[in-house]
Short mmCIF file of C-alpha atoms in Angstrom, two decimals:
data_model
loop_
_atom_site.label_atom_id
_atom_site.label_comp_id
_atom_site.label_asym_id
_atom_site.label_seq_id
_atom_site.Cartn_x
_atom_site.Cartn_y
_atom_site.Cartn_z
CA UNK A 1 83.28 46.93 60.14
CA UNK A 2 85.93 46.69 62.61
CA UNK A 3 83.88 44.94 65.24
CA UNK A 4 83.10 42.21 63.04
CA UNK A 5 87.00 42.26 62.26
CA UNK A 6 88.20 42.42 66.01
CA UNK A 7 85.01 39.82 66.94
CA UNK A 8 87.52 37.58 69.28
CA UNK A 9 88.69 40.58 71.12
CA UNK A 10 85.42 41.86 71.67
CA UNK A 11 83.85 38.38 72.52
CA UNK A 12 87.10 37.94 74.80
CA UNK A 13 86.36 41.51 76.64
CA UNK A 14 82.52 40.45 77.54
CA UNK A 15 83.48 36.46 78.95
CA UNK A 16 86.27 38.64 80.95
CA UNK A 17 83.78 40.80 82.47
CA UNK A 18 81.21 37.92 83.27
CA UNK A 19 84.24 36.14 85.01
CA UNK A 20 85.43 39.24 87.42
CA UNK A 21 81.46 39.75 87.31
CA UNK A 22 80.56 35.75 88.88
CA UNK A 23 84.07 35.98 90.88
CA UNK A 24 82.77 39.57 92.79
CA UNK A 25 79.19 37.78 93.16
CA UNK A 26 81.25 34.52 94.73
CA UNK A 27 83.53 36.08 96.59
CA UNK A 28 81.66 39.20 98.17
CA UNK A 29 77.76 37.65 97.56
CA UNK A 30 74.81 39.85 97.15
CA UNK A 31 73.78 41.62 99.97
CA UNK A 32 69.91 41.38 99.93
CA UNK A 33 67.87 44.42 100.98
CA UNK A 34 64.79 44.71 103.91
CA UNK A 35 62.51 44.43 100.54
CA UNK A 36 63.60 40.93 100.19
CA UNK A 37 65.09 39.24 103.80
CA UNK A 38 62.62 41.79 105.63
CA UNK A 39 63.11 44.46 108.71
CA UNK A 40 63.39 47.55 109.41
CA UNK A 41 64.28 51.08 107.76
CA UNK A 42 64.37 54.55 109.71
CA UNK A 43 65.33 57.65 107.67
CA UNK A 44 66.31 60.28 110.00
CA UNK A 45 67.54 64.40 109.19
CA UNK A 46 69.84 66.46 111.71
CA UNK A 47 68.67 70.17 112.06
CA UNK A 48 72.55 71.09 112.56
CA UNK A 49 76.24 69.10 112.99
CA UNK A 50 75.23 65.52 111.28
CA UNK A 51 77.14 63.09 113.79
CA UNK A 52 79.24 60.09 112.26
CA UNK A 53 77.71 56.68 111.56
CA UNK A 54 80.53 55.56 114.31
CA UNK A 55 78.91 58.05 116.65
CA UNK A 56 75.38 56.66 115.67
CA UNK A 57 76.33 52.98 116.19
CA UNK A 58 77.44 53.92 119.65
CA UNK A 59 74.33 55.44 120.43
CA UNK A 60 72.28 52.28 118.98
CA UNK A 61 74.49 49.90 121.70
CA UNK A 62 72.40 50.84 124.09
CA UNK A 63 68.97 49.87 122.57
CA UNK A 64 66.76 47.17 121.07
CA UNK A 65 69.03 46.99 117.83
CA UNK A 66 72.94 47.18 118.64
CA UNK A 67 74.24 45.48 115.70
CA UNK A 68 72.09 47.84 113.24
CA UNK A 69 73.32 49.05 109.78
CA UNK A 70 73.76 52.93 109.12
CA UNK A 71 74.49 54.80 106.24
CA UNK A 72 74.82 58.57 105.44
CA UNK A 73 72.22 59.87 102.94
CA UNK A 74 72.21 63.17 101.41
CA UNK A 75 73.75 66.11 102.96
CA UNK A 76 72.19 65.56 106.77
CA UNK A 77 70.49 62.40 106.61
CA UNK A 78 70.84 58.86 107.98
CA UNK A 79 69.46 55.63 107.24
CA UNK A 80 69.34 52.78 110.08
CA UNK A 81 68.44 49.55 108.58
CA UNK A 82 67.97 46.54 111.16
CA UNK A 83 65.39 43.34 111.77
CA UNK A 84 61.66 43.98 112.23
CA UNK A 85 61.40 46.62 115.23
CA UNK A 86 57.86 47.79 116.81
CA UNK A 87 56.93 51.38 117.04
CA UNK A 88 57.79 51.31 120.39
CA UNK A 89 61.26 50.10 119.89
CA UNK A 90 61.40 52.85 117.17
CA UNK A 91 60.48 55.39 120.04
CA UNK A 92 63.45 54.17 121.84
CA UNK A 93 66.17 54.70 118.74
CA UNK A 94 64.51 58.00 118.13
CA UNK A 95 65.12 59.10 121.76
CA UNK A 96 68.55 57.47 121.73
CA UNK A 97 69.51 59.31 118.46
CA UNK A 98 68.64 62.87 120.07
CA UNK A 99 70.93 62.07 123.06
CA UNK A 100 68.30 62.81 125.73
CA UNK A 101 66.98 66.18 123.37
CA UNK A 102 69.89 67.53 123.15
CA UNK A 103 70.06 67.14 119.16
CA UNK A 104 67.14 67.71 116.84
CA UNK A 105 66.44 64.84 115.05
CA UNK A 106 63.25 64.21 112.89
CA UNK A 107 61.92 61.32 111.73
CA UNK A 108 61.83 61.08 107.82
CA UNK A 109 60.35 57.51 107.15
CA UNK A 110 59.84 54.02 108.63
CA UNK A 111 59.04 51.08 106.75
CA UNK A 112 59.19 47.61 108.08
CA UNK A 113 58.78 44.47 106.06
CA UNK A 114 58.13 41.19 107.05
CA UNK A 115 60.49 37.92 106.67
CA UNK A 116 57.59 35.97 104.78
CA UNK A 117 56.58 39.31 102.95
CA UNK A 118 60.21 39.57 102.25
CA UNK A 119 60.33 35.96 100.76
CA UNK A 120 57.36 36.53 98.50
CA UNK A 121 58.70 39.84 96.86
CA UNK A 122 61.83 37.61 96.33
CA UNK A 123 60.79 34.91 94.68
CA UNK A 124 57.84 37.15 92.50
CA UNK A 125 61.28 39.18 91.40
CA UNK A 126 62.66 36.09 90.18
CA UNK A 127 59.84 34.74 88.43
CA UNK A 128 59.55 38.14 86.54
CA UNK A 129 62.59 38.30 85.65
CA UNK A 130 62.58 34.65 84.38
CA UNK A 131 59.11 35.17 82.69
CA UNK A 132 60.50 38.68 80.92
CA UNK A 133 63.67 36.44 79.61
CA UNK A 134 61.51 33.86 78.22
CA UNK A 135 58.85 36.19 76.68
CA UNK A 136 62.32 37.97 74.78
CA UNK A 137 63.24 34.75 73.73
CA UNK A 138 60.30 33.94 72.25
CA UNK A 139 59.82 37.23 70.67
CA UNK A 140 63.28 36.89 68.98
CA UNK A 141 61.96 33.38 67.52
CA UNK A 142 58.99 34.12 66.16
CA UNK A 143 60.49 37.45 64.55
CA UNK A 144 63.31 35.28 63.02
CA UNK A 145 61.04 32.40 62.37
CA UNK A 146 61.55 32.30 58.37
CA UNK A 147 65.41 33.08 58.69
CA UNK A 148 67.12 29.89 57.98
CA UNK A 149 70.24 30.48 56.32
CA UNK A 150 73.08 30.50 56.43
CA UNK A 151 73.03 30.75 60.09
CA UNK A 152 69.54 28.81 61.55
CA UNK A 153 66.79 31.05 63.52
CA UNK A 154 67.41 29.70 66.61
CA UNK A 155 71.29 30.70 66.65
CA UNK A 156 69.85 34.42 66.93
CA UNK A 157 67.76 33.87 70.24
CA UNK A 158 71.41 31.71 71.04
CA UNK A 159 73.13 34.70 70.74
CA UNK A 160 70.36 37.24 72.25
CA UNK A 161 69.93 34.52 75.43
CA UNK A 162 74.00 34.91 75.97
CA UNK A 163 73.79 38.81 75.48
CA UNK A 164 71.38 38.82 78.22
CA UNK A 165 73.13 36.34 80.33
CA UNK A 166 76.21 39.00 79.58
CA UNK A 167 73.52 41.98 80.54
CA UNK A 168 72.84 40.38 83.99
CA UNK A 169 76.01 38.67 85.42
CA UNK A 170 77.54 42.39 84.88
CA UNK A 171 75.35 44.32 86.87
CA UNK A 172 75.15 41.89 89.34
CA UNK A 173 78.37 41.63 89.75
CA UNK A 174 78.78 45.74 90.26
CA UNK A 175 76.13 45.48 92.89
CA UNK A 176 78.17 42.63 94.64
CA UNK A 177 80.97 44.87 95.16
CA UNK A 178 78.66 48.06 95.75
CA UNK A 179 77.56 46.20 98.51
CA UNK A 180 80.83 45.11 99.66
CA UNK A 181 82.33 48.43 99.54
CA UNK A 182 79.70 50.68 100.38
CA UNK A 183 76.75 48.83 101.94
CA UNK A 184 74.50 48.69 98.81
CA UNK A 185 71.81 46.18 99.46
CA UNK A 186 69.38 44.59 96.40
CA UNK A 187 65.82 45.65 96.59
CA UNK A 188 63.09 46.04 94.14
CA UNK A 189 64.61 49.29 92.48
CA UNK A 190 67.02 47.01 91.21
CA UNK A 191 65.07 44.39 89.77
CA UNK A 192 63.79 47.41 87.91
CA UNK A 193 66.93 48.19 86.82
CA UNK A 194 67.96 45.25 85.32
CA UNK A 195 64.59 44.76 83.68
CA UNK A 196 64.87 48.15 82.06
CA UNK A 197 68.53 47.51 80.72
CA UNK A 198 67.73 44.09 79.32
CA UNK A 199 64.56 45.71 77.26
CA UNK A 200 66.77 48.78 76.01
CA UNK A 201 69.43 45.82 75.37
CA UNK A 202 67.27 43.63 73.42
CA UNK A 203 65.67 46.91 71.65
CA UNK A 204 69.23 47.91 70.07
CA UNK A 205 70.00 43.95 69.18
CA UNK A 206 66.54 43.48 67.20
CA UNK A 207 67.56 46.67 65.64
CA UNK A 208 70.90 44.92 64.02
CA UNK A 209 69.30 41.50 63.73
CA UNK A 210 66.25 43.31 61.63
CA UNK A 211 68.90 44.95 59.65
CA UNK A 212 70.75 41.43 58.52
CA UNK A 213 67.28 39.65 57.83
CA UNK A 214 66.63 42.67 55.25
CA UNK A 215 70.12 42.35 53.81
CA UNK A 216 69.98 38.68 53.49
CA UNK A 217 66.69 39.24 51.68
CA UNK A 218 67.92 42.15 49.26
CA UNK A 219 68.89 41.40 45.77
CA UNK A 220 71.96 42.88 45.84
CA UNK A 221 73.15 41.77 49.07
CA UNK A 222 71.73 38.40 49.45
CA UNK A 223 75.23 37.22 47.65
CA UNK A 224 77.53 38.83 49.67
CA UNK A 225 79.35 36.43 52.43
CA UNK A 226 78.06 36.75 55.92
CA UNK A 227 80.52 38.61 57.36
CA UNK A 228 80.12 41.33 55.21
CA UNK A 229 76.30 41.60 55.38
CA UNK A 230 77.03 41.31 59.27
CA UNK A 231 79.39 43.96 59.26
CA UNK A 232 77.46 46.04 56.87
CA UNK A 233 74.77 46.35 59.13
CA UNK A 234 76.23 47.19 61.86
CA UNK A 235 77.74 49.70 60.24
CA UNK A 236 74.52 50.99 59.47
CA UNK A 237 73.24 51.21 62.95
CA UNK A 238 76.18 51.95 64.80
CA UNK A 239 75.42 55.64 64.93
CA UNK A 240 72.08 54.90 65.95
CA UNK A 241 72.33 52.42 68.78
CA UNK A 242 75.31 54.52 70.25
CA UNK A 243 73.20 57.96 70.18
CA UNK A 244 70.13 56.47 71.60
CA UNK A 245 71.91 55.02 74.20
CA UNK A 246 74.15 57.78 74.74
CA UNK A 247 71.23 60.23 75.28
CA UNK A 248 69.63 57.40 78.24
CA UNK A 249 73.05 57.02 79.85
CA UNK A 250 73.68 61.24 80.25
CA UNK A 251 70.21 61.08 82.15
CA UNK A 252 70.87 58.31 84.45
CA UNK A 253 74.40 58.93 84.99
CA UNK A 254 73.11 62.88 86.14
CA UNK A 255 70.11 61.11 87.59
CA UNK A 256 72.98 59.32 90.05
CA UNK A 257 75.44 62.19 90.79
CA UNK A 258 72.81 65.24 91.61
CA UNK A 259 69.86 62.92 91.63
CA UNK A 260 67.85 62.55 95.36
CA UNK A 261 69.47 59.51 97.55
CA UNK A 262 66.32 57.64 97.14
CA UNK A 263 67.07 56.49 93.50
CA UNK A 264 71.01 57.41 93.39
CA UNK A 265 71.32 53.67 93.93
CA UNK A 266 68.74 52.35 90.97
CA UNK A 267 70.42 55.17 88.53
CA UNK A 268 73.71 53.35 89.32
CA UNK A 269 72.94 50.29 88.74
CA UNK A 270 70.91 51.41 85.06
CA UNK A 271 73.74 53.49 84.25
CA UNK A 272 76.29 50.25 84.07
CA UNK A 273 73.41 47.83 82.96
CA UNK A 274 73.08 50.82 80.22
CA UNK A 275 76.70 50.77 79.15
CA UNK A 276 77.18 47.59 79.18
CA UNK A 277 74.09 46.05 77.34
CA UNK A 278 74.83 49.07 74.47
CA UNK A 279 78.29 46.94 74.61
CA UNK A 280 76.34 43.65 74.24
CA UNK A 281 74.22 44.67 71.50
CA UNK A 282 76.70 45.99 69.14
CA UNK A 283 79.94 44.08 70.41
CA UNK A 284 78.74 40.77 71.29
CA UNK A 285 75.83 39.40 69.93
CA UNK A 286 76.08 40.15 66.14
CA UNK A 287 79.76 38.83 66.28
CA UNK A 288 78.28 35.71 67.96
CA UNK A 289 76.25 35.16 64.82
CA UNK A 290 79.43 35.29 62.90
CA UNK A 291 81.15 32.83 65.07
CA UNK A 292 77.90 30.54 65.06
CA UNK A 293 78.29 30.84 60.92
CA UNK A 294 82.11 29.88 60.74
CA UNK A 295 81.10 26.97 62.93
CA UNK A 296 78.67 25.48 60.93
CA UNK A 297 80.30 26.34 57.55
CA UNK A 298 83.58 23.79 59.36
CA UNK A 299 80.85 21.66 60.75
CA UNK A 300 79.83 21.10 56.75
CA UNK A 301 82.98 20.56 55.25
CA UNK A 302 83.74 17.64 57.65
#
């Protein structure tokens, strides 16, 4: 199988991504949505001529919430993020934004979140996350509990925990320069995201893993060297992981060009996690295993 024969290259590609991944996060940081700093969110429509964010922010100098964040959404739409503002301060943008009436303007939503609201959701979207790794991780040692040789049980949740590390620097990463470049902020659709991709990630690697434990159990296979039982079985899977995956990433990837603005930003973000856990789960962490077996075959000799 070539990607067994190419492992370096592949296992080269994915530590190149994490790096311009961590080095976009570093550089640029992750711009953290009302959902998890809290304040404000007004969704407005324009009956007729949709005026300029520019235009907008000069309008918003002269109320409660000057240095507020606006962003175009859909064909006449505009979101104004900013800190916590009352209804009555929301009265005041709404009149501001119709230029004394002269503009018809409507109201489409207004959601305001709290800063210690916005610190819980945080840290409850970090301890999911954290308990969803380690319930994987246990998952993938139980299931490879009686797999021993020649590469030891816990070498496959090694390479599944580095997949997934792989699976979430990416995406973070993206959203880092998402938010750089187009005002992106995190919020809970995201953390949804990047659960969903590291599920559909783990589901394809199980998939191969299952496949070598079989192999290394079979008669006629149990003899073979590693590499080839590795390579075998990803061979036999290939097709599978890449049309399963294939069909998910078409949906998302429409979902985010023609889908509503509401989740055009969560369809992003599970299109790349998409691609690039596939890319983890075929090109990464079965190779891994074959690295972790060369190792310890040099490890014995010494």
């Amino acid at each position: 199988m070539f990607v067994i024969r190419y492992k370096i290259f592949f296992i080269g590609l994915s530590i190149a991504f994490v790096a311009i991944a961590l080095t976009a996060v570093a550089i640029y940081g992750v711009p953290l949505g009302i959902d998890f700093k809290g304040g404000s969110q007004l969704q407005v429509t324009y009956a007729s001529a949709v005026p300029t964010p520019a235009h907008i922010q000069s309008l918003l100098l002269h109320t409660s919430i000057p240095d507020a964040t606006v962003q175009p959404t859909g064909d006449t739409g505009m979101i104004i993020k900013s800190p916590s503002i009352t209804d009555a301060q929301k009265n005041d943008v709404m009149a501001a934004l119709s230029e004394g009436g002269t503009v018809a303007v409507t109201q489409e939503s207004f959601t305001t979140i709290g800063p210690s609201v916005g610190i819980e959701l945080k840290h409850k979207a970090i301890i999911s996350t954290i308990l969803v790794l380690v319930a994987i991780i246990l998952f993938v040692a139980y299931a490879f509990r009686k797999v021993s040789y020649p590469v030891s049980s816990w070498k496959y949740g090694g390479a599944v925990i580095i997949a997934l590390v792989h699976d979430i620097a990416i995406p973070l990463g993206a959203f880092a320069l998402l938010g750089h470049f187009y005002g992106a902020e995190l919020d809970t659709l995201f953390v949804v995201a990047l659960l969903t991709t590291l599920a559909l990630s783990v589901a394809d690697t199980i998939v191969v893993f299952d496949r070598i434990r079989e192999h290394l159990g079979a008669d006629d296979k149990h003899h073979l060297p590693f590499t080839t039982v590795v390579g075998e079985s990803l061979r036999e899977t290939f097709a599978r992981s890449i049309n399963t995956s294939l069909m998910v990433l078409v949906m998302v990837v429409t979902l985010a060009i023609v889908g509503p603005a509401s989740t055009k930003l969560f369809a992003t973000v599970l299109s790349i996690g998409m691609f690039f856990g596939t890319y983890s789960s075929i090109f990464l962490a079965s190779p891994l295993l074959v690295v972790f077996e060369h190792a310890q075959k040099r490890k014995e000799k010494k």
